[in-house]
Amino acid sequence: MLYGRLDALREQTRTRIRDVLRMREENPQELSERESYNALYTDKLAKYTAAENGLCFGRIDDVDESVRYIGRIGMWDDEVDSEPLLLDWRAPLARAFYLATPASPDGVARRRHIRTRGREITALHDEILDPDAADALTGSADGSAETVSEGVAGESALLAAISAARTGHMTDIVSTIQREQDVIIRSHHRGVLVVEGGPGTGKTAVALHRVAYLLYTFREQLERSGVLIIGPNSTFLDYISQVLPSLGETGVVLSTVGDLYPGVTARTHDTDDVAAIKGSMRMVDILKTAVRDWQTVPSAPIEVPFDTYTLRVDKALATRARGRARSSRRAHNKAREIFVSTAVDLLASQYRKAISAGIDGGHDLLDRDDLADIRDELRADPAVRGVLDSLWPMLTPQQVLMELLSDPDRLRTASGELLAADEQKRILRARSALFSDTDAPLLDELAELIGIDNDDDDEAARAQWRARIAEAQDALDILTGSAPQDLEDDLDPEILMAYDLIDAETLAERQQHRQYRTTAERAAADRQWTYGHTIIDEAQELSPMAWRMVMRRTPNRWMTIVGDPAQTGSPASAGSWNDALEPYVAQRWRLQGLSVNYRTPAEIMDVASGVLAQFAPGIDAPRSIRHSGHAPVIEHVGAEELAAAAWQNLAKWRDEPGTAVILAPEDLVEQVRDASAHDDANTEVSVLSVREAKGLEFDSVLIVEPGAIAAQSTRGMSDLYVAISRATQRLAIIHHAALPAGMDQAASVR
């Protein structure tokens, strides 16, 4: 019945899309309406399509014998509007499905988990929450009844879900959300909510389901402003990309910090020491100085021919104009008009004195209107413009940053004592080098200092608009000139012409091509877009400069921040949550913890806990709720055998279901990849650095040379902790160098 209703809704929506596309628009308003309806129905169709898999996954039998079905979307009976056929999992009436326990059943006698494949039921898991009402229940799932234990609801369904093989994309947890997760997902806290939890606690899944819940609950607000999700890398964003559509939400912007600056996609990756320098707050003052260094005064007077006279742009004139522009406290490009205007005034005074020199009595030959004309001529004069442009040029963030990082003299002047000589040398690069992921926050900071609204909002765009208005005015002038001249005077006012109904600017707007884009599309292309809510995953990795960039996009400070300080791998990290958030929200942020590890089996977590104890003895690892039955294996091999041994060990898992990965130190990744070049069976296996695997999970993980991973940076032990905890079923480790302390305490060593 439910799938029949879904099919009807889907076909109804397709019909409406076809009707909308057949509409004939006669004016811009009708075109706008057509595009809006098309976007609305297309989003609905995407929601219905995504709901196909696992449409209904739960049922609640209340003690009063009423039944509620829980699913991905809400559906209602056409004939009885007040009767829901299927409750959206985000609806208040569905919350008992996640929160009810034997101690607090909330009126629920039985909770049923329904597992499906396609449109067929494959398993039922029942939990009896109120034994007194059990006898009245009908339709029991034979042999599948259970009770809630250790705070884990729907244990059979949960274990079946988390033990299933991975597919390379993240799956939602909507059918197995646990109580501590649900509290976070449905939190109405309108400030900064920090969700902290160790590996496998479901931090990312909770954050994504929170997005879906907020869009459901605060749809009117968030549909206008959009939601931004920031992840650690593009692989991670691809990994989570299917979760929100499966929950019925598609209008969300996904980005890394490196890609958050529109028009500039991060193409390179800085080393840890360079990233730490660029990510520090010292860069704010360095960039301010770098912009001011473009506001120059001449060391010697510059002579400018004008009319039959020679004017002088000297240090005093430029200093006075620069001082007035700087005192306005406007951004560089916006203050340039004040600089030019002041310099032109001073040059006009020079011209007036020159033209009046030698006149008896010192009479001024120029009145106020004459001076105004002279100023206009000076402003338009190519020689004058060229000199003033050289002293206070129009800038772009890309231009300033490229010059700063490629010119030793500019960098030395801008940094002063903020950067040591060796630090300056490390961040210098070739002028032709591509921008890196850590450059995006610097470009964003420069855009604020320079006064760039958006990359396409420049002088050329404004000039194009002025030209369009002039063209429209010419058209109206032609209509005026061609109006009938032989009308009687008393009739003339009664004859309406085009210029009586429309002005040049309105006519120009009518000829302008408008783009009708979704909120997410417009937000992604607009540097100054402010989002209604922002989610940051792996937030412990963000540098202070990255935090500044993100906070500009969330001025309302409504954010969900997800991370684990123990998994911090970047030396550029801001440090503690308080260090990162205090400059923006002081102490006005809330911390929520996740304590249960649903992903990593206990056998593997024992190894990870040994590593954690070495570098963070005060932090407890999350408690694993299951065992995989596969003991981790550690094998010592010869130095020349590492790459080949990795693939030989991986071959033992070739017939196992799910995904597999090899994690290696950054300087060994290419060597390990090359070792598989002649083995077609390995084409589906990725070889990644730990940085690239951040936030991901795999059924089988093989780690190469853990000692090298631990030694490759100041946060190397944290990286090793991350690497070990990526596995959901099997873990193997091969090494030649000595193992880091704590690694062999719970593994089978060969």
PDB file of N, CA and C in Angstrom, residues 409-494:
ATOM      1  N   ASP A 409      61.018  40.196  -1.183  1.00  0.00           N
ATOM      2  CA  ASP A 409      61.027  41.544  -0.611  1.00  0.00           C
ATOM      3  C   ASP A 409      59.656  41.917  -0.066  1.00  0.00           C
ATOM      4  N   ARG A 410      58.599  41.636  -0.836  1.00  0.00           N
ATOM      5  CA  ARG A 410      57.246  41.940  -0.349  1.00  0.00           C
ATOM      6  C   ARG A 410      56.933  41.150   0.921  1.00  0.00           C
ATOM      7  N   LEU A 411      57.299  39.874   0.942  1.00  0.00           N
ATOM      8  CA  LEU A 411      57.004  39.038   2.104  1.00  0.00           C
ATOM      9  C   LEU A 411      57.784  39.525   3.318  1.00  0.00           C
ATOM     10  N   ARG A 412      59.053  39.897   3.127  1.00  0.00           N
ATOM     11  CA  ARG A 412      59.857  40.383   4.245  1.00  0.00           C
ATOM     12  C   ARG A 412      59.289  41.683   4.810  1.00  0.00           C
ATOM     13  N   THR A 413      58.869  42.589   3.929  1.00  0.00           N
ATOM     14  CA  THR A 413      58.309  43.867   4.379  1.00  0.00           C
ATOM     15  C   THR A 413      56.979  43.654   5.097  1.00  0.00           C
ATOM     16  N   ALA A 414      56.138  42.789   4.545  1.00  0.00           N
ATOM     17  CA  ALA A 414      54.802  42.581   5.125  1.00  0.00           C
ATOM     18  C   ALA A 414      54.849  41.833   6.450  1.00  0.00           C
ATOM     19  N   SER A 415      55.764  40.889   6.570  1.00  0.00           N
ATOM     20  CA  SER A 415      55.791  40.051   7.770  1.00  0.00           C
ATOM     21  C   SER A 415      56.552  40.700   8.919  1.00  0.00           C
ATOM     22  N   GLY A 416      57.533  41.560   8.607  1.00  0.00           N
ATOM     23  CA  GLY A 416      58.293  42.196   9.664  1.00  0.00           C
ATOM     24  C   GLY A 416      58.889  41.177  10.606  1.00  0.00           C
ATOM     25  N   GLU A 417      58.549  41.301  11.894  1.00  0.00           N
ATOM     26  CA  GLU A 417      59.058  40.358  12.893  1.00  0.00           C
ATOM     27  C   GLU A 417      58.070  39.226  13.175  1.00  0.00           C
ATOM     28  N   LEU A 418      56.962  39.202  12.434  1.00  0.00           N
ATOM     29  CA  LEU A 418      55.949  38.169  12.684  1.00  0.00           C
ATOM     30  C   LEU A 418      56.389  36.796  12.206  1.00  0.00           C
ATOM     31  N   LEU A 419      57.197  36.763  11.159  1.00  0.00           N
ATOM     32  CA  LEU A 419      57.716  35.490  10.644  1.00  0.00           C
ATOM     33  C   LEU A 419      59.226  35.502  10.689  1.00  0.00           C
ATOM     34  N   ALA A 420      59.803  34.430  11.184  1.00  0.00           N
ATOM     35  CA  ALA A 420      61.255  34.292  11.169  1.00  0.00           C
ATOM     36  C   ALA A 420      61.735  34.092   9.737  1.00  0.00           C
ATOM     37  N   ALA A 421      63.014  34.300   9.520  1.00  0.00           N
ATOM     38  CA  ALA A 421      63.566  34.199   8.168  1.00  0.00           C
ATOM     39  C   ALA A 421      63.335  32.816   7.571  1.00  0.00           C
ATOM     40  N   ASP A 422      63.486  31.763   8.382  1.00  0.00           N
ATOM     41  CA  ASP A 422      63.286  30.413   7.848  1.00  0.00           C
ATOM     42  C   ASP A 422      61.815  30.162   7.526  1.00  0.00           C
ATOM     43  N   GLU A 423      60.887  30.774   8.289  1.00  0.00           N
ATOM     44  CA  GLU A 423      59.470  30.624   7.981  1.00  0.00           C
ATOM     45  C   GLU A 423      59.116  31.325   6.677  1.00  0.00           C
ATOM     46  N   GLN A 424      59.675  32.506   6.457  1.00  0.00           N
ATOM     47  CA  GLN A 424      59.454  33.206   5.194  1.00  0.00           C
ATOM     48  C   GLN A 424      59.950  32.363   4.023  1.00  0.00           C
ATOM     49  N   LYS A 425      61.093  31.761   4.189  1.00  0.00           N
ATOM     50  CA  LYS A 425      61.669  30.946   3.112  1.00  0.00           C
ATOM     51  C   LYS A 425      60.793  29.735   2.804  1.00  0.00           C
ATOM     52  N   ARG A 426      60.170  29.158   3.843  1.00  0.00           N
ATOM     53  CA  ARG A 426      59.367  27.954   3.641  1.00  0.00           C
ATOM     54  C   ARG A 426      58.078  28.223   2.868  1.00  0.00           C
ATOM     55  N   ILE A 427      57.482  29.402   3.062  1.00  0.00           N
ATOM     56  CA  ILE A 427      56.193  29.649   2.396  1.00  0.00           C
ATOM     57  C   ILE A 427      56.358  30.343   1.048  1.00  0.00           C
ATOM     58  N   LEU A 428      57.588  30.729   0.682  1.00  0.00           N
ATOM     59  CA  LEU A 428      57.808  31.292  -0.649  1.00  0.00           C
ATOM     60  C   LEU A 428      57.625  30.217  -1.704  1.00  0.00           C
ATOM     61  N   ARG A 429      57.116  30.609  -2.867  1.00  0.00           N
ATOM     62  CA  ARG A 429      56.903  29.656  -3.949  1.00  0.00           C
ATOM     63  C   ARG A 429      56.998  30.388  -5.278  1.00  0.00           C
ATOM     64  N   ALA A 430      56.983  29.616  -6.351  1.00  0.00           N
ATOM     65  CA  ALA A 430      57.078  30.202  -7.688  1.00  0.00           C
ATOM     66  C   ALA A 430      55.816  30.996  -8.003  1.00  0.00           C
ATOM     67  N   ARG A 431      55.972  32.065  -8.790  1.00  0.00           N
ATOM     68  CA  ARG A 431      54.840  32.917  -9.155  1.00  0.00           C
ATOM     69  C   ARG A 431      53.778  32.122  -9.912  1.00  0.00           C
ATOM     70  N   SER A 432      54.180  31.078 -10.625  1.00  0.00           N
ATOM     71  CA  SER A 432      53.239  30.302 -11.442  1.00  0.00           C
ATOM     72  C   SER A 432      52.582  29.158 -10.663  1.00  0.00           C
ATOM     73  N   ALA A 433      52.929  29.004  -9.385  1.00  0.00           N
ATOM     74  CA  ALA A 433      52.399  27.889  -8.599  1.00  0.00           C
ATOM     75  C   ALA A 433      50.886  28.016  -8.423  1.00  0.00           C
ATOM     76  N   LEU A 434      50.213  26.867  -8.362  1.00  0.00           N
ATOM     77  CA  LEU A 434      48.769  26.851  -8.146  1.00  0.00           C
ATOM     78  C   LEU A 434      48.452  27.139  -6.685  1.00  0.00           C
ATOM     79  N   PHE A 435      47.258  27.641  -6.452  1.00  0.00           N
ATOM     80  CA  PHE A 435      46.844  27.866  -5.075  1.00  0.00           C
ATOM     81  C   PHE A 435      46.622  26.531  -4.369  1.00  0.00           C
ATOM     82  N   SER A 436      46.831  26.536  -3.064  1.00  0.00           N
ATOM     83  CA  SER A 436      46.679  25.321  -2.263  1.00  0.00           C
ATOM     84  C   SER A 436      45.433  25.421  -1.395  1.00  0.00           C
ATOM     85  N   ASP A 437      45.118  24.336  -0.688  1.00  0.00           N
ATOM     86  CA  ASP A 437      43.929  24.333   0.158  1.00  0.00           C
ATOM     87  C   ASP A 437      44.035  25.336   1.302  1.00  0.00           C
ATOM     88  N   THR A 438      45.256  25.587   1.793  1.00  0.00           N
ATOM     89  CA  THR A 438      45.405  26.537   2.899  1.00  0.00           C
ATOM     90  C   THR A 438      45.428  27.990   2.424  1.00  0.00           C
ATOM     91  N   ASP A 439      45.392  28.208   1.111  1.00  0.00           N
ATOM     92  CA  ASP A 439      45.357  29.578   0.585  1.00  0.00           C
ATOM     93  C   ASP A 439      43.949  30.160   0.608  1.00  0.00           C
ATOM     94  N   ALA A 440      42.919  29.306   0.614  1.00  0.00           N
ATOM     95  CA  ALA A 440      41.541  29.809   0.549  1.00  0.00           C
ATOM     96  C   ALA A 440      41.215  30.772   1.697  1.00  0.00           C
ATOM     97  N   PRO A 441      41.545  30.449   2.965  1.00  0.00           N
ATOM     98  CA  PRO A 441      41.271  31.425   4.031  1.00  0.00           C
ATOM     99  C   PRO A 441      42.039  32.733   3.851  1.00  0.00           C
ATOM    100  N   LEU A 442      43.237  32.659   3.267  1.00  0.00           N
ATOM    101  CA  LEU A 442      44.018  33.878   3.045  1.00  0.00           C
ATOM    102  C   LEU A 442      43.361  34.732   1.961  1.00  0.00           C
ATOM    103  N   LEU A 443      42.886  34.092   0.894  1.00  0.00           N
ATOM    104  CA  LEU A 443      42.181  34.826  -0.157  1.00  0.00           C
ATOM    105  C   LEU A 443      40.910  35.465   0.389  1.00  0.00           C
ATOM    106  N   ASP A 444      40.221  34.747   1.257  1.00  0.00           N
ATOM    107  CA  ASP A 444      38.989  35.276   1.837  1.00  0.00           C
ATOM    108  C   ASP A 444      39.289  36.488   2.724  1.00  0.00           C
ATOM    109  N   GLU A 445      40.371  36.401   3.479  1.00  0.00           N
ATOM    110  CA  GLU A 445      40.772  37.535   4.323  1.00  0.00           C
ATOM    111  C   GLU A 445      41.131  38.734   3.459  1.00  0.00           C
ATOM    112  N   LEU A 446      41.850  38.484   2.371  1.00  0.00           N
ATOM    113  CA  LEU A 446      42.225  39.572   1.469  1.00  0.00           C
ATOM    114  C   LEU A 446      41.002  40.190   0.803  1.00  0.00           C
ATOM    115  N   ALA A 447      40.015  39.374   0.484  1.00  0.00           N
ATOM    116  CA  ALA A 447      38.795  39.909  -0.128  1.00  0.00           C
ATOM    117  C   ALA A 447      38.117  40.904   0.808  1.00  0.00           C
ATOM    118  N   GLU A 448      38.177  40.624   2.130  1.00  0.00           N
ATOM    119  CA  GLU A 448      37.627  41.560   3.102  1.00  0.00           C
ATOM    120  C   GLU A 448      38.458  42.834   3.164  1.00  0.00           C
ATOM    121  N   LEU A 449      39.778  42.695   3.156  1.00  0.00           N
ATOM    122  CA  LEU A 449      40.664  43.859   3.256  1.00  0.00           C
ATOM    123  C   LEU A 449      40.623  44.718   1.996  1.00  0.00           C
ATOM    124  N   ILE A 450      40.482  44.065   0.858  1.00  0.00           N
ATOM    125  CA  ILE A 450      40.496  44.782  -0.418  1.00  0.00           C
ATOM    126  C   ILE A 450      39.123  45.344  -0.744  1.00  0.00           C
ATOM    127  N   GLY A 451      38.074  44.646  -0.316  1.00  0.00           N
ATOM    128  CA  GLY A 451      36.729  45.117  -0.605  1.00  0.00           C
ATOM    129  C   GLY A 451      36.135  44.482  -1.832  1.00  0.00           C
ATOM    130  N   ILE A 452      36.322  43.167  -1.958  1.00  0.00           N
ATOM    131  CA  ILE A 452      35.746  42.417  -3.074  1.00  0.00           C
ATOM    132  C   ILE A 452      34.434  41.819  -2.614  1.00  0.00           C
ATOM    133  N   ASP A 453      33.338  42.236  -3.233  1.00  0.00           N
ATOM    134  CA  ASP A 453      32.043  41.645  -2.881  1.00  0.00           C
ATOM    135  C   ASP A 453      31.966  40.223  -3.407  1.00  0.00           C
ATOM    136  N   ASN A 454      32.144  40.085  -4.729  1.00  0.00           N
ATOM    137  CA  ASN A 454      32.203  38.786  -5.390  1.00  0.00           C
ATOM    138  C   ASN A 454      33.182  38.914  -6.538  1.00  0.00           C
ATOM    139  N   ASP A 455      33.713  37.784  -6.994  1.00  0.00           N
ATOM    140  CA  ASP A 455      34.695  37.833  -8.070  1.00  0.00           C
ATOM    141  C   ASP A 455      34.156  38.493  -9.319  1.00  0.00           C
ATOM    142  N   ASP A 456      32.835  38.355  -9.574  1.00  0.00           N
ATOM    143  CA  ASP A 456      32.290  38.925 -10.800  1.00  0.00           C
ATOM    144  C   ASP A 456      31.740  40.336 -10.591  1.00  0.00           C
ATOM    145  N   ASP A 457      31.871  40.870  -9.368  1.00  0.00           N
ATOM    146  CA  ASP A 457      31.386  42.219  -9.089  1.00  0.00           C
ATOM    147  C   ASP A 457      32.556  43.188  -9.179  1.00  0.00           C
ATOM    148  N   ASP A 458      33.106  43.370 -10.352  1.00  0.00           N
ATOM    149  CA  ASP A 458      34.264  44.220 -10.529  1.00  0.00           C
ATOM    150  C   ASP A 458      33.928  45.411 -11.412  1.00  0.00           C
ATOM    151  N   GLU A 459      34.947  46.214 -11.686  1.00  0.00           N
ATOM    152  CA  GLU A 459      34.731  47.423 -12.464  1.00  0.00           C
ATOM    153  C   GLU A 459      34.222  47.107 -13.859  1.00  0.00           C
ATOM    154  N   ALA A 460      34.687  46.004 -14.438  1.00  0.00           N
ATOM    155  CA  ALA A 460      34.235  45.640 -15.785  1.00  0.00           C
ATOM    156  C   ALA A 460      32.733  45.368 -15.810  1.00  0.00           C
ATOM    157  N   ALA A 461      32.231  44.672 -14.754  1.00  0.00           N
ATOM    158  CA  ALA A 461      30.796  44.386 -14.696  1.00  0.00           C
ATOM    159  C   ALA A 461      29.988  45.673 -14.541  1.00  0.00           C
ATOM    160  N   ARG A 462      30.496  46.584 -13.717  1.00  0.00           N
ATOM    161  CA  ARG A 462      29.788  47.850 -13.545  1.00  0.00           C
ATOM    162  C   ARG A 462      29.806  48.680 -14.828  1.00  0.00           C
ATOM    163  N   ALA A 463      30.951  48.650 -15.536  1.00  0.00           N
ATOM    164  CA  ALA A 463      31.030  49.382 -16.802  1.00  0.00           C
ATOM    165  C   ALA A 463      30.058  48.802 -17.826  1.00  0.00           C
ATOM    166  N   GLN A 464      29.923  47.473 -17.820  1.00  0.00           N
ATOM    167  CA  GLN A 464      28.987  46.827 -18.739  1.00  0.00           C
ATOM    168  C   GLN A 464      27.545  47.243 -18.436  1.00  0.00           C
ATOM    169  N   TRP A 465      27.227  47.368 -17.164  1.00  0.00           N
ATOM    170  CA  TRP A 465      25.881  47.794 -16.779  1.00  0.00           C
ATOM    171  C   TRP A 465      25.636  49.249 -17.197  1.00  0.00           C
ATOM    172  N   ARG A 466      26.638  50.107 -17.007  1.00  0.00           N
ATOM    173  CA  ARG A 466      26.486  51.500 -17.422  1.00  0.00           C
ATOM    174  C   ARG A 466      26.283  51.598 -18.931  1.00  0.00           C
ATOM    175  N   ALA A 467      26.997  50.784 -19.678  1.00  0.00           N
ATOM    176  CA  ALA A 467      26.854  50.790 -21.139  1.00  0.00           C
ATOM    177  C   ALA A 467      25.460  50.322 -21.548  1.00  0.00           C
ATOM    178  N   ARG A 468      24.895  49.344 -20.798  1.00  0.00           N
ATOM    179  CA  ARG A 468      23.565  48.851 -21.127  1.00  0.00           C
ATOM    180  C   ARG A 468      22.513  49.945 -20.873  1.00  0.00           C
ATOM    181  N   ILE A 469      22.699  50.698 -19.806  1.00  0.00           N
ATOM    182  CA  ILE A 469      21.772  51.798 -19.522  1.00  0.00           C
ATOM    183  C   ILE A 469      21.873  52.875 -20.609  1.00  0.00           C
ATOM    184  N   ALA A 470      23.115  53.180 -21.024  1.00  0.00           N
ATOM    185  CA  ALA A 470      23.297  54.189 -22.082  1.00  0.00           C
ATOM    186  C   ALA A 470      22.636  53.743 -23.380  1.00  0.00           C
ATOM    187  N   GLU A 471      22.752  52.457 -23.701  1.00  0.00           N
ATOM    188  CA  GLU A 471      22.136  51.923 -24.914  1.00  0.00           C
ATOM    189  C   GLU A 471      20.607  52.030 -24.844  1.00  0.00           C
ATOM    190  N   ALA A 472      20.077  51.742 -23.658  1.00  0.00           N
ATOM    191  CA  ALA A 472      18.622  51.859 -23.477  1.00  0.00           C
ATOM    192  C   ALA A 472      18.178  53.318 -23.608  1.00  0.00           C
ATOM    193  N   GLN A 473      18.975  54.233 -23.066  1.00  0.00           N
ATOM    194  CA  GLN A 473      18.632  55.655 -23.181  1.00  0.00           C
ATOM    195  C   GLN A 473      18.653  56.118 -24.629  1.00  0.00           C
ATOM    196  N   ASP A 474      19.639  55.621 -25.400  1.00  0.00           N
ATOM    197  CA  ASP A 474      19.695  55.963 -26.826  1.00  0.00           C
ATOM    198  C   ASP A 474      18.427  55.511 -27.534  1.00  0.00           C
ATOM    199  N   ALA A 475      17.941  54.307 -27.180  1.00  0.00           N
ATOM    200  CA  ALA A 475      16.723  53.799 -27.803  1.00  0.00           C
ATOM    201  C   ALA A 475      15.526  54.692 -27.475  1.00  0.00           C
ATOM    202  N   LEU A 476      15.430  55.141 -26.224  1.00  0.00           N
ATOM    203  CA  LEU A 476      14.341  56.028 -25.838  1.00  0.00           C
ATOM    204  C   LEU A 476      14.462  57.387 -26.523  1.00  0.00           C
ATOM    205  N   ASP A 477      15.704  57.861 -26.700  1.00  0.00           N
ATOM    206  CA  ASP A 477      15.906  59.150 -27.382  1.00  0.00           C
ATOM    207  C   ASP A 477      15.451  59.064 -28.832  1.00  0.00           C
ATOM    208  N   ILE A 478      15.708  57.932 -29.471  1.00  0.00           N
ATOM    209  CA  ILE A 478      15.267  57.755 -30.854  1.00  0.00           C
ATOM    210  C   ILE A 478      13.749  57.792 -30.924  1.00  0.00           C
ATOM    211  N   LEU A 479      13.096  57.120 -29.958  1.00  0.00           N
ATOM    212  CA  LEU A 479      11.630  57.145 -29.917  1.00  0.00           C
ATOM    213  C   LEU A 479      11.117  58.563 -29.701  1.00  0.00           C
ATOM    214  N   THR A 480      11.814  59.339 -28.874  1.00  0.00           N
ATOM    215  CA  THR A 480      11.409  60.726 -28.634  1.00  0.00           C
ATOM    216  C   THR A 480      11.537  61.556 -29.897  1.00  0.00           C
ATOM    217  N   GLY A 481      12.652  61.366 -30.604  1.00  0.00           N
ATOM    218  CA  GLY A 481      12.891  62.141 -31.818  1.00  0.00           C
ATOM    219  C   GLY A 481      11.947  61.778 -32.946  1.00  0.00           C
ATOM    220  N   SER A 482      11.400  60.565 -32.925  1.00  0.00           N
ATOM    221  CA  SER A 482      10.517  60.132 -34.011  1.00  0.00           C
ATOM    222  C   SER A 482       9.047  60.304 -33.676  1.00  0.00           C
ATOM    223  N   ALA A 483       8.778  60.937 -32.527  1.00  0.00           N
ATOM    224  CA  ALA A 483       7.378  61.156 -32.156  1.00  0.00           C
ATOM    225  C   ALA A 483       6.711  62.113 -33.130  1.00  0.00           C
ATOM    226  N   PRO A 484       5.402  61.990 -33.373  1.00  0.00           N
ATOM    227  CA  PRO A 484       4.681  62.895 -34.296  1.00  0.00           C
ATOM    228  C   PRO A 484       4.794  64.353 -33.823  1.00  0.00           C
ATOM    229  N   GLN A 485       5.068  65.250 -34.752  1.00  0.00           N
ATOM    230  CA  GLN A 485       5.248  66.662 -34.419  1.00  0.00           C
ATOM    231  C   GLN A 485       4.047  67.527 -34.791  1.00  0.00           C
ATOM    232  N   ASP A 486       3.043  66.957 -35.466  1.00  0.00           N
ATOM    233  CA  ASP A 486       1.947  67.775 -35.978  1.00  0.00           C
ATOM    234  C   ASP A 486       0.662  67.626 -35.156  1.00  0.00           C
ATOM    235  N   LEU A 487       0.812  67.101 -33.930  1.00  0.00           N
ATOM    236  CA  LEU A 487      -0.370  66.961 -33.083  1.00  0.00           C
ATOM    237  C   LEU A 487      -0.758  68.311 -32.500  1.00  0.00           C
ATOM    238  N   GLU A 488      -2.040  68.470 -32.267  1.00  0.00           N
ATOM    239  CA  GLU A 488      -2.486  69.699 -31.622  1.00  0.00           C
ATOM    240  C   GLU A 488      -1.988  69.725 -30.177  1.00  0.00           C
ATOM    241  N   ASP A 489      -1.666  70.897 -29.664  1.00  0.00           N
ATOM    242  CA  ASP A 489      -1.080  71.038 -28.342  1.00  0.00           C
ATOM    243  C   ASP A 489      -1.950  70.436 -27.253  1.00  0.00           C
ATOM    244  N   ASP A 490      -3.274  70.622 -27.365  1.00  0.00           N
ATOM    245  CA  ASP A 490      -4.141  70.111 -26.303  1.00  0.00           C
ATOM    246  C   ASP A 490      -4.325  68.596 -26.345  1.00  0.00           C
ATOM    247  N   LEU A 491      -3.944  67.948 -27.460  1.00  0.00           N
ATOM    248  CA  LEU A 491      -4.044  66.491 -27.563  1.00  0.00           C
ATOM    249  C   LEU A 491      -2.744  65.787 -27.198  1.00  0.00           C
ATOM    250  N   ASP A 492      -1.628  66.508 -27.320  1.00  0.00           N
ATOM    251  CA  ASP A 492      -0.308  65.896 -27.121  1.00  0.00           C
ATOM    252  C   ASP A 492      -0.162  65.187 -25.772  1.00  0.00           C
ATOM    253  N   PRO A 493      -0.614  65.809 -24.658  1.00  0.00           N
ATOM    254  CA  PRO A 493      -0.452  65.132 -23.371  1.00  0.00           C
ATOM    255  C   PRO A 493      -1.225  63.836 -23.257  1.00  0.00           C
ATOM    256  N   GLU A 494      -2.227  63.648 -24.107  1.00  0.00           N
ATOM    257  CA  GLU A 494      -3.040  62.448 -24.005  1.00  0.00           C
ATOM    258  C   GLU A 494      -2.435  61.275 -24.772  1.00  0.00           C
TER     259      GLU A 494
END
